[in-house]
GROMACS .gro file of N, CA and C in nm:
model
  468
    1MET      N    1   4.542   1.002  13.766
    1MET     CA    2   4.448   1.020  13.789
    1MET      C    3   4.380   1.064  13.694
    2ILE      N    4   4.391   1.174  13.745
    2ILE     CA    5   4.339   1.309  13.641
    2ILE      C    6   4.344   1.323  13.504
    3ARG      N    7   4.513   1.288  13.437
    3ARG     CA    8   4.543   1.287  13.287
    3ARG      C    9   4.447   1.096  13.281
    4PHE      N   10   4.418   1.083  13.308
    4PHE     CA   11   4.372   0.941  13.294
    4PHE      C   12   4.165   0.928  13.207
    5ALA      N   13   4.156   1.054  13.337
    5ALA     CA   14   3.942   1.042  13.372
    5ALA      C   15   3.986   1.166  13.221
    6ALA      N   16   4.130   1.260  13.196
    6ALA     CA   17   4.077   1.331  13.116
    6ALA      C   18   4.088   1.233  12.920
    7ALA      N   19   4.196   1.164  12.936
    7ALA     CA   20   4.183   1.109  12.844
    7ALA      C   21   4.089   1.019  12.775
    8ALA      N   22   3.954   0.980  12.939
    8ALA     CA   23   3.865   0.883  12.878
    8ALA      C   24   3.760   0.976  12.861
    9LEU      N   25   3.785   1.138  12.883
    9LEU     CA   26   3.678   1.223  12.814
    9LEU      C   27   3.704   1.295  12.699
   10ILE      N   28   3.841   1.322  12.626
   10ILE     CA   29   3.892   1.313  12.466
   10ILE      C   30   3.794   1.144  12.412
   11ALA      N   31   3.811   1.035  12.440
   11ALA     CA   32   3.783   0.985  12.365
   11ALA      C   33   3.585   0.917  12.344
   12ALA      N   34   3.581   0.990  12.458
   12ALA     CA   35   3.442   0.985  12.462
   12ALA      C   36   3.304   1.063  12.416
   13VAL      N   37   3.400   1.196  12.408
   13VAL     CA   38   3.381   1.274  12.302
   13VAL      C   39   3.342   1.251  12.165
   14SER      N   40   3.516   1.187  12.127
   14SER     CA   41   3.509   1.193  12.016
   14SER      C   42   3.480   1.050  11.951
   15LEU      N   43   3.402   0.990  12.010
   15LEU     CA   44   3.334   0.808  12.030
   15LEU      C   45   3.185   0.950  11.923
   16ALA      N   46   3.079   0.966  12.072
   16ALA     CA   47   3.038   1.069  12.014
   16ALA      C   48   2.973   1.145  11.891
   17ALA      N   49   3.079   1.224  11.850
   17ALA     CA   50   3.146   1.215  11.775
   17ALA      C   51   3.095   1.192  11.629
   18ALA      N   52   3.157   1.045  11.616
   18ALA     CA   53   3.213   1.002  11.489
   18ALA      C   54   3.079   0.964  11.519
   19ALA      N   55   2.936   0.871  11.608
   19ALA     CA   56   2.851   0.819  11.561
   19ALA      C   57   2.687   0.902  11.541
   20ALA      N   58   2.732   1.054  11.528
   20ALA     CA   59   2.590   1.141  11.515
   20ALA      C   60   2.601   1.146  11.392
   21PRO      N   61   2.465   1.139  11.337
   21PRO     CA   62   2.457   1.199  11.189
   21PRO      C   63   2.453   1.318  11.137
   22ALA      N   64   2.543   1.269  10.967
   22ALA     CA   65   2.547   1.412  10.863
   22ALA      C   66   2.435   1.461  10.857
   23PHE      N   67   2.441   1.620  10.885
   23PHE     CA   68   2.331   1.736  10.843
   23PHE      C   69   2.375   1.835  10.743
   24ALA      N   70   2.316   1.816  10.642
   24ALA     CA   71   2.352   1.969  10.557
   24ALA      C   72   2.337   2.078  10.601
   25ALA      N   73   2.472   2.150  10.617
   25ALA     CA   74   2.518   2.198  10.619
   25ALA      C   75   2.481   2.366  10.675
   26THR      N   76   2.359   2.387  10.601
   26THR     CA   77   2.246   2.563  10.537
   26THR      C   78   2.119   2.443  10.576
   27ALA      N   79   2.043   2.531  10.632
   27ALA     CA   80   1.860   2.423  10.670
   27ALA      C   81   1.787   2.558  10.597
   28ALA      N   82   1.695   2.570  10.497
   28ALA     CA   83   1.666   2.665  10.461
   28ALA      C   84   1.490   2.593  10.532
   29ALA      N   85   1.400   2.767  10.539
   29ALA     CA   86   1.298   2.783  10.581
   29ALA      C   87   1.160   2.715  10.511
   30SER      N   88   1.174   2.706  10.365
   30SER     CA   89   1.121   2.589  10.282
   30SER      C   90   1.169   2.551  10.153
   31GLY      N   91   1.094   2.453  10.079
   31GLY     CA   92   1.184   2.342  10.046
   31GLY      C   93   1.069   2.314   9.872
   32THR      N   94   1.144   2.306   9.725
   32THR     CA   95   1.016   2.242   9.673
   32THR      C   96   1.087   2.146   9.593
   33ILE      N   97   0.985   2.060   9.523
   33ILE     CA   98   0.957   1.940   9.450
   33ILE      C   99   0.908   1.940   9.314
   34GLN      N  100   0.952   1.933   9.244
   34GLN     CA  101   0.911   1.889   9.074
   34GLN      C  102   0.839   1.799   9.050
   35LEU      N  103   0.646   1.854   9.062
   35LEU     CA  104   0.596   1.664   8.985
   35LEU      C  105   0.598   1.703   8.801
   36ASN      N  106   0.625   1.530   8.783
   36ASN     CA  107   0.657   1.584   8.616
   36ASN      C  108   0.551   1.415   8.628
   37THR      N  109   0.527   1.383   8.507
   37THR     CA  110   0.371   1.342   8.410
   37THR      C  111   0.404   1.324   8.303
   38THR      N  112   0.359   1.224   8.234
   38THR     CA  113   0.326   1.249   8.086
   38THR      C  114   0.192   1.138   8.079
   39VAL      N  115   0.075   1.220   7.926
   39VAL     CA  116  -0.027   1.138   7.963
   39VAL      C  117  -0.009   1.076   7.792
   40ALA      N  118  -0.015   0.980   7.762
   40ALA     CA  119  -0.030   0.887   7.639
   40ALA      C  120  -0.133   0.943   7.542
   41GLN      N  121  -0.117   0.959   7.402
   41GLN     CA  122  -0.214   0.975   7.351
   41GLN      C  123  -0.328   0.894   7.313
   42THR      N  124  -0.459   0.870   7.339
   42THR     CA  125  -0.528   0.759   7.250
   42THR      C  126  -0.618   0.805   7.217
   43CYS      N  127  -0.614   0.712   7.073
   43CYS     CA  128  -0.779   0.761   7.009
   43CYS      C  129  -0.818   0.555   7.008
   44THR      N  130  -0.905   0.577   7.015
   44THR     CA  131  -1.017   0.495   6.980
   44THR      C  132  -1.064   0.505   6.925
   45VAL      N  133  -1.195   0.403   6.863
   45VAL     CA  134  -1.259   0.353   6.767
   45VAL      C  135  -1.348   0.249   6.853
   46SER      N  136  -1.492   0.254   6.846
   46SER     CA  137  -1.585   0.188   6.866
   46SER      C  138  -1.703   0.085   6.820
   47VAL      N  139  -1.685   0.063   6.754
   47VAL     CA  140  -1.802   0.021   6.608
   47VAL      C  141  -1.944  -0.054   6.602
   48THR      N  142  -1.987  -0.075   6.591
   48THR     CA  143  -2.123  -0.082   6.599
   48THR      C  144  -2.164  -0.139   6.436
   49ASP      N  145  -2.189  -0.237   6.417
   49ASP     CA  146  -2.270  -0.245   6.276
   49ASP      C  147  -2.444  -0.266   6.290
   50ALA      N  148  -2.504  -0.184   6.179
   50ALA     CA  149  -2.649  -0.205   6.194
   50ALA      C  150  -2.758  -0.363   6.151
   51GLY      N  151  -2.652  -0.412   6.093
   51GLY     CA  152  -2.681  -0.521   6.050
   51GLY      C  153  -2.793  -0.496   5.938
   52ALA      N  154  -2.811  -0.357   5.855
   52ALA     CA  155  -2.915  -0.332   5.768
   52ALA      C  156  -2.873  -0.409   5.653
   53GLN      N  157  -2.997  -0.350   5.550
   53GLN     CA  158  -3.011  -0.428   5.421
   53GLN      C  159  -3.007  -0.322   5.324
   54LEU      N  160  -2.903  -0.410   5.234
   54LEU     CA  161  -2.925  -0.271   5.159
   54LEU      C  162  -3.000  -0.330   5.001
   55ASN      N  163  -3.151  -0.189   5.004
   55ASN     CA  164  -3.158  -0.333   4.775
   55ASN      C  165  -3.044  -0.245   4.704
   56ILE      N  166  -3.059  -0.328   4.670
   56ILE     CA  167  -2.987  -0.305   4.499
   56ILE      C  168  -3.048  -0.233   4.422
   57LEU      N  169  -3.173  -0.316   4.371
   57LEU     CA  170  -3.236  -0.273   4.261
   57LEU      C  171  -3.340  -0.195   4.298
   58ALA      N  172  -3.370  -0.113   4.402
   58ALA     CA  173  -3.460  -0.010   4.372
   58ALA      C  174  -3.391   0.106   4.430
   59GLY      N  175  -3.269   0.092   4.515
   59GLY     CA  176  -3.169   0.207   4.531
   59GLY      C  177  -3.221   0.185   4.682
   60SER      N  178  -3.041   0.217   4.762
   60SER     CA  179  -3.036   0.259   4.923
   60SER      C  180  -3.014   0.431   4.898
   61ASN      N  181  -3.055   0.496   4.985
   61ASN     CA  182  -3.052   0.683   5.018
   61ASN      C  183  -3.013   0.628   5.137
   62ALA      N  184  -2.891   0.720   5.174
   62ALA     CA  185  -2.851   0.755   5.334
   62ALA      C  186  -2.844   0.650   5.426
   63VAL      N  187  -2.934   0.531   5.372
   63VAL     CA  188  -2.921   0.378   5.467
   63VAL      C  189  -2.821   0.376   5.623
   64THR      N  190  -2.860   0.371   5.731
   64THR     CA  191  -2.763   0.406   5.820
   64THR      C  192  -2.721   0.244   5.811
   65VAL      N  193  -2.565   0.180   5.856
   65VAL     CA  194  -2.529   0.043   5.849
   65VAL      C  195  -2.411   0.088   6.004
   66GLY      N  196  -2.466   0.163   6.026
   66GLY     CA  197  -2.360   0.180   6.166
   66GLY      C  198  -2.326   0.274   6.237
   67SER      N  199  -2.303   0.312   6.352
   67SER     CA  200  -2.250   0.401   6.430
   67SER      C  201  -2.118   0.343   6.480
   68VAL      N  202  -2.053   0.449   6.486
   68VAL     CA  203  -1.938   0.482   6.561
   68VAL      C  204  -1.857   0.590   6.713
   69VAL      N  205  -1.837   0.535   6.833
   69VAL     CA  206  -1.867   0.581   6.920
   69VAL      C  207  -1.654   0.635   6.916
   70GLU      N  208  -1.599   0.769   6.949
   70GLU     CA  209  -1.475   0.815   6.891
   70GLU      C  210  -1.394   0.843   6.993
   71THR      N  211  -1.289   0.887   7.034
   71THR     CA  212  -1.218   0.908   7.168
   71THR      C  213  -1.132   0.954   7.135
   72CYS      N  214  -1.020   1.103   7.131
   72CYS     CA  215  -0.914   1.083   7.107
   72CYS      C  216  -0.913   1.231   7.174
   73ASN      N  217  -0.769   1.216   7.295
   73ASN     CA  218  -0.730   1.335   7.325
   73ASN      C  219  -0.559   1.368   7.279
   74ASP      N  220  -0.623   1.370   7.196
   74ASP     CA  221  -0.517   1.486   7.119
   74ASP      C  222  -0.586   1.566   7.111
   75GLY      N  223  -0.507   1.698   7.177
   75GLY     CA  224  -0.553   1.833   7.166
   75GLY      C  225  -0.577   1.934   7.021
   76ALA      N  226  -0.478   1.818   6.932
   76ALA     CA  227  -0.486   1.896   6.813
   76ALA      C  228  -0.558   1.902   6.758
   77GLY      N  229  -0.623   1.732   6.773
   77GLY     CA  230  -0.765   1.768   6.743
   77GLY      C  231  -0.657   1.526   6.691
   78TYR      N  232  -0.791   1.513   6.523
   78TYR     CA  233  -0.786   1.341   6.451
   78TYR      C  234  -0.887   1.347   6.364
   79GLN      N  235  -0.810   1.265   6.326
   79GLN     CA  236  -0.925   1.227   6.142
   79GLN      C  237  -0.983   1.098   6.175
   80ILE      N  238  -1.066   1.078   6.107
   80ILE     CA  239  -1.141   0.988   6.079
   80ILE      C  240  -1.117   0.840   5.910
   81SER      N  241  -1.090   0.724   5.929
   81SER     CA  242  -1.056   0.758   5.746
   81SER      C  243  -1.185   0.670   5.734
   82VAL      N  244  -1.250   0.643   5.678
   82VAL     CA  245  -1.340   0.523   5.588
   82VAL      C  246  -1.300   0.479   5.473
   83SER      N  247  -1.258   0.325   5.482
   83SER     CA  248  -1.236   0.333   5.372
   83SER      C  249  -1.280   0.150   5.292
   84SER      N  250  -1.328   0.110   5.181
   84SER     CA  251  -1.361   0.014   5.157
   84SER      C  252  -1.300  -0.092   5.054
   85ALA      N  253  -1.248  -0.223   5.151
   85ALA     CA  254  -1.180  -0.359   5.061
   85ALA      C  255  -1.191  -0.300   4.937
   86ASN      N  256  -1.322  -0.304   4.860
   86ASN     CA  257  -1.340  -0.311   4.748
   86ASN      C  258  -1.340  -0.208   4.625
   87GLY      N  259  -1.292  -0.111   4.766
   87GLY     CA  260  -1.246   0.034   4.695
   87GLY      C  261  -1.443   0.114   4.637
   88GLY      N  262  -1.547   0.125   4.701
   88GLY     CA  263  -1.652   0.120   4.719
   88GLY      C  264  -1.763   0.066   4.611
   89ASN      N  265  -1.771  -0.055   4.663
   89ASN     CA  266  -1.835  -0.150   4.610
   89ASN      C  267  -1.831  -0.232   4.646
   90LEU      N  268  -1.971  -0.307   4.552
   90LEU     CA  269  -2.030  -0.397   4.652
   90LEU      C  270  -1.994  -0.496   4.542
   91LYS      N  271  -1.914  -0.671   4.541
   91LYS     CA  272  -1.914  -0.672   4.452
   91LYS      C  273  -2.025  -0.923   4.512
   92SER      N  274  -2.009  -0.980   4.388
   92SER     CA  275  -2.109  -1.118   4.433
   92SER      C  276  -2.021  -1.170   4.380
   93SER      N  277  -1.934  -1.343   4.428
   93SER     CA  278  -1.906  -1.438   4.316
   93SER      C  279  -2.005  -1.496   4.189
   94ALA      N  280  -2.129  -1.460   4.221
   94ALA     CA  281  -2.257  -1.525   4.120
   94ALA      C  282  -2.219  -1.494   4.024
   95THR      N  283  -2.215  -1.600   3.902
   95THR     CA  284  -2.187  -1.573   3.741
   95THR      C  285  -2.214  -1.452   3.725
   96GLY      N  286  -2.165  -1.424   3.609
   96GLY     CA  287  -2.245  -1.240   3.505
   96GLY      C  288  -2.287  -1.107   3.661
   97ALA      N  289  -2.217  -1.142   3.747
   97ALA     CA  290  -2.279  -1.007   3.828
   97ALA      C  291  -2.120  -0.872   3.820
   98GLN      N  292  -2.180  -0.733   3.784
   98GLN     CA  293  -2.133  -0.714   3.820
   98GLN      C  294  -2.091  -0.629   3.955
   99PRO      N  295  -1.966  -0.571   4.001
   99PRO     CA  296  -1.978  -0.480   4.130
   99PRO      C  297  -2.089  -0.378   4.068
  100VAL      N  298  -2.168  -0.312   4.233
  100VAL     CA  299  -2.208  -0.190   4.260
  100VAL      C  300  -2.185  -0.163   4.328
  101SER      N  301  -2.143  -0.021   4.264
  101SER     CA  302  -2.067   0.107   4.335
  101SER      C  303  -2.171   0.152   4.449
  102TYR      N  304  -2.109   0.183   4.576
  102TYR     CA  305  -2.175   0.305   4.663
  102TYR      C  306  -2.158   0.394   4.695
  103THR      N  307  -2.167   0.483   4.773
  103THR     CA  308  -2.121   0.610   4.830
  103THR      C  309  -2.173   0.613   4.963
  104PRO      N  310  -2.008   0.589   5.147
  104PRO     CA  311  -2.056   0.573   5.220
  104PRO      C  312  -2.060   0.785   5.302
  105ILE      N  313  -2.085   0.755   5.426
  105ILE     CA  314  -2.145   0.858   5.363
  105ILE      C  315  -2.073   0.822   5.623
  106TYR      N  316  -2.034   0.952   5.671
  106TYR     CA  317  -1.936   0.905   5.797
  106TYR      C  318  -1.988   1.074   5.872
  107ASP      N  319  -2.072   1.056   5.916
  107ASP     CA  320  -2.121   1.144   6.057
  107ASP      C  321  -2.222   1.209   5.918
  108GLY      N  322  -2.292   1.227   5.806
  108GLY     CA  323  -2.297   1.380   5.708
  108GLY      C  324  -2.171   1.374   5.612
  109GLN      N  325  -2.047   1.335   5.618
  109GLN     CA  326  -1.925   1.382   5.527
  109GLN      C  327  -1.930   1.254   5.424
  110SER      N  328  -1.892   1.314   5.279
  110SER     CA  329  -1.920   1.163   5.157
  110SER      C  330  -1.809   1.256   5.076
  111SER      N  331  -1.687   1.109   5.004
  111SER     CA  332  -1.620   1.250   4.881
  111SER      C  333  -1.595   1.079   4.845
  112GLY      N  334  -1.682   1.030   4.763
  112GLY     CA  335  -1.690   0.875   4.682
  112GLY      C  336  -1.636   0.782   4.760
  113SER      N  337  -1.559   0.710   4.770
  113SER     CA  338  -1.557   0.571   4.752
  113SER      C  339  -1.504   0.528   4.889
  114SER      N  340  -1.358   0.679   4.989
  114SER     CA  341  -1.371   0.639   5.106
  114SER      C  342  -1.350   0.761   5.155
  115VAL      N  343  -1.404   0.821   5.288
  115VAL     CA  344  -1.420   0.932   5.347
  115VAL      C  345  -1.370   0.956   5.419
  116ASN      N  346  -1.278   1.135   5.432
  116ASN     CA  347  -1.176   1.162   5.591
  116ASN      C  348  -1.212   1.319   5.631
  117VAL      N  349  -1.259   1.225   5.777
  117VAL     CA  350  -1.277   1.353   5.861
  117VAL      C  351  -1.224   1.428   5.907
  118VAL      N  352  -1.231   1.560   5.955
  118VAL     CA  353  -1.130   1.587   5.996
  118VAL      C  354  -1.171   1.653   6.117
  119ARG      N  355  -1.119   1.600   6.264
  119ARG     CA  356  -1.195   1.664   6.414
  119ARG      C  357  -1.033   1.771   6.447
  120SER      N  358  -1.101   1.937   6.475
  120SER     CA  359  -1.019   1.994   6.505
  120SER      C  360  -0.955   2.035   6.651
  121SER      N  361  -1.077   1.976   6.722
  121SER     CA  362  -1.019   1.899   6.904
  121SER      C  363  -0.949   1.787   6.953
  122ALA      N  364  -0.980   1.761   7.070
  122ALA     CA  365  -1.005   1.610   7.138
  122ALA      C  366  -1.144   1.583   7.154
  123GLN      N  367  -1.251   1.509   7.107
  123GLN     CA  368  -1.365   1.493   7.139
  123GLN      C  369  -1.361   1.297   7.205
  124PHE      N  370  -1.435   1.262   7.352
  124PHE     CA  371  -1.448   1.197   7.443
  124PHE      C  372  -1.561   1.135   7.408
  125ASN      N  373  -1.523   1.045   7.392
  125ASN     CA  374  -1.696   0.937   7.322
  125ASN      C  375  -1.818   1.021   7.220
  126LYS      N  376  -1.732   1.100   7.160
  126LYS     CA  377  -1.890   1.124   7.043
  126LYS      C  378  -1.886   1.031   6.948
  127THR      N  379  -2.027   1.055   6.895
  127THR     CA  380  -2.054   0.932   6.803
  127THR      C  381  -2.117   0.993   6.687
  128ALA      N  382  -2.099   0.905   6.593
  128ALA     CA  383  -2.098   0.923   6.492
  128ALA      C  384  -2.181   0.789   6.388
  129THR      N  385  -2.250   0.857   6.302
  129THR     CA  386  -2.309   0.714   6.139
  129THR      C  387  -2.269   0.700   6.082
  130VAL      N  388  -2.281   0.586   6.076
  130VAL     CA  389  -2.142   0.569   5.879
  130VAL      C  390  -2.363   0.524   5.757
  131ALA      N  391  -2.364   0.627   5.673
  131ALA     CA  392  -2.468   0.535   5.643
  131ALA      C  393  -2.395   0.509   5.481
  132VAL      N  394  -2.479   0.482   5.403
  132VAL     CA  395  -2.449   0.452   5.303
  132VAL      C  396  -2.546   0.475   5.184
  133THR      N  397  -2.507   0.450   5.054
  133THR     CA  398  -2.579   0.533   4.943
  133THR      C  399  -2.642   0.444   4.784
  134VAL      N  400  -2.675   0.363   4.763
  134VAL     CA  401  -2.659   0.259   4.697
  134VAL      C  402  -2.774   0.325   4.516
  135PRO      N  403  -2.715   0.335   4.400
  135PRO     CA  404  -2.811   0.377   4.303
  135PRO      C  405  -2.879   0.248   4.274
  136ALA      N  406  -2.992   0.280   4.264
  136ALA     CA  407  -3.088   0.176   4.185
  136ALA      C  408  -3.033   0.166   4.020
  137ASN      N  409  -3.050  -0.022   4.049
  137ASN     CA  410  -2.959  -0.111   3.916
  137ASN      C  411  -3.019  -0.146   3.936
  138ALA      N  412  -3.149  -0.202   3.836
  138ALA     CA  413  -3.289  -0.288   3.838
  138ALA      C  414  -3.219  -0.384   3.734
  139GLN      N  415  -3.085  -0.401   3.710
  139GLN     CA  416  -3.062  -0.484   3.609
  139GLN      C  417  -2.929  -0.582   3.662
  140ALA      N  418  -2.876  -0.606   3.805
  140ALA     CA  419  -2.816  -0.641   3.922
  140ALA      C  420  -2.837  -0.849   3.859
  141ILE      N  421  -2.652  -0.861   3.808
  141ILE     CA  422  -2.800  -1.027   3.875
  141ILE      C  423  -2.775  -1.123   3.999
  142ALA      N  424  -2.848  -1.184   4.009
  142ALA     CA  425  -2.893  -1.226   4.173
  142ALA      C  426  -2.828  -1.262   4.282
  143GLY      N  427  -2.755  -1.227   4.377
  143GLY     CA  428  -2.732  -1.263   4.466
  143GLY      C  429  -2.647  -1.204   4.545
  144SER      N  430  -2.515  -1.261   4.647
  144SER     CA  431  -2.479  -1.220   4.737
  144SER      C  432  -2.424  -1.092   4.779
  145TYR      N  433  -2.408  -0.950   4.717
  145TYR     CA  434  -2.320  -0.883   4.744
  145TYR      C  435  -2.253  -0.863   4.857
  146THR      N  436  -2.040  -0.790   4.854
  146THR     CA  437  -2.096  -0.761   5.036
  146THR      C  438  -1.970  -0.632   4.943
  147ASP      N  439  -1.952  -0.591   5.133
  147ASP     CA  440  -1.791  -0.490   5.141
  147ASP      C  441  -1.802  -0.499   5.203
  148THR      N  442  -1.637  -0.395   5.312
  148THR     CA  443  -1.606  -0.496   5.452
  148THR      C  444  -1.588  -0.284   5.446
  149LEU      N  445  -1.580  -0.203   5.519
  149LEU     CA  446  -1.587  -0.036   5.516
  149LEU      C  447  -1.524  -0.141   5.676
  150THR      N  448  -1.394  -0.036   5.705
  150THR     CA  449  -1.285  -0.015   5.745
  150THR      C  450  -1.219   0.150   5.832
  151ILE      N  451  -1.300   0.198   6.008
  151ILE     CA  452  -1.322   0.236   6.067
  151ILE      C  453  -1.150   0.305   6.063
  152THR      N  454  -1.049   0.438   6.101
  152THR     CA  455  -0.961   0.411   6.129
  152THR      C  456  -0.963   0.580   6.211
  153ILE      N  457  -0.934   0.553   6.360
  153ILE     CA  458  -0.891   0.682   6.411
  153ILE      C  459  -0.782   0.727   6.402
  154GLN      N  460  -0.730   0.873   6.352
  154GLN     CA  461  -0.518   0.880   6.386
  154GLN      C  462  -0.542   1.065   6.462
  155GLY      N  463  -0.515   1.065   6.556
  155GLY     CA  464  -0.423   1.119   6.621
  155GLY      C  465  -0.364   1.248   6.563
  156ARG      N  466  -0.395   1.417   6.574
  156ARG     CA  467  -0.269   1.482   6.466
  156ARG      C  468  -0.141   1.516   6.542
   0.00000   0.00000   0.00000
């Protein structure tokens, strides 16, 4: 009977050891967790057309035609490009009408028919104005003259 009791005790201890969860052999007083994340580059423009009318006959000097809200989180900065669909010309489909050149001005800067403005750091909700200068042309043909300016933002 004693052998039977000893055998039962050994079996019970063996089952208890097998059912116990495994723990790490060593435990520390502290530990660390590495945190990682990524912020994507986001550059956007919000363009508002001012609906301005330009005067070709008398000329228009730095007439505000719109505004742009720039946002770019690139720490190295970004570039704003202003380009004309007609190469810096107002065009008309009227018979005999010649293109009328103009100069776009972005945030006070101009350089011909297109403008490139470089920002040296990130900006958030920066407002810039878009203006146009049209030299006087008293001999312009009657008709409607148009062009489209496209404002593009790109991180550096």
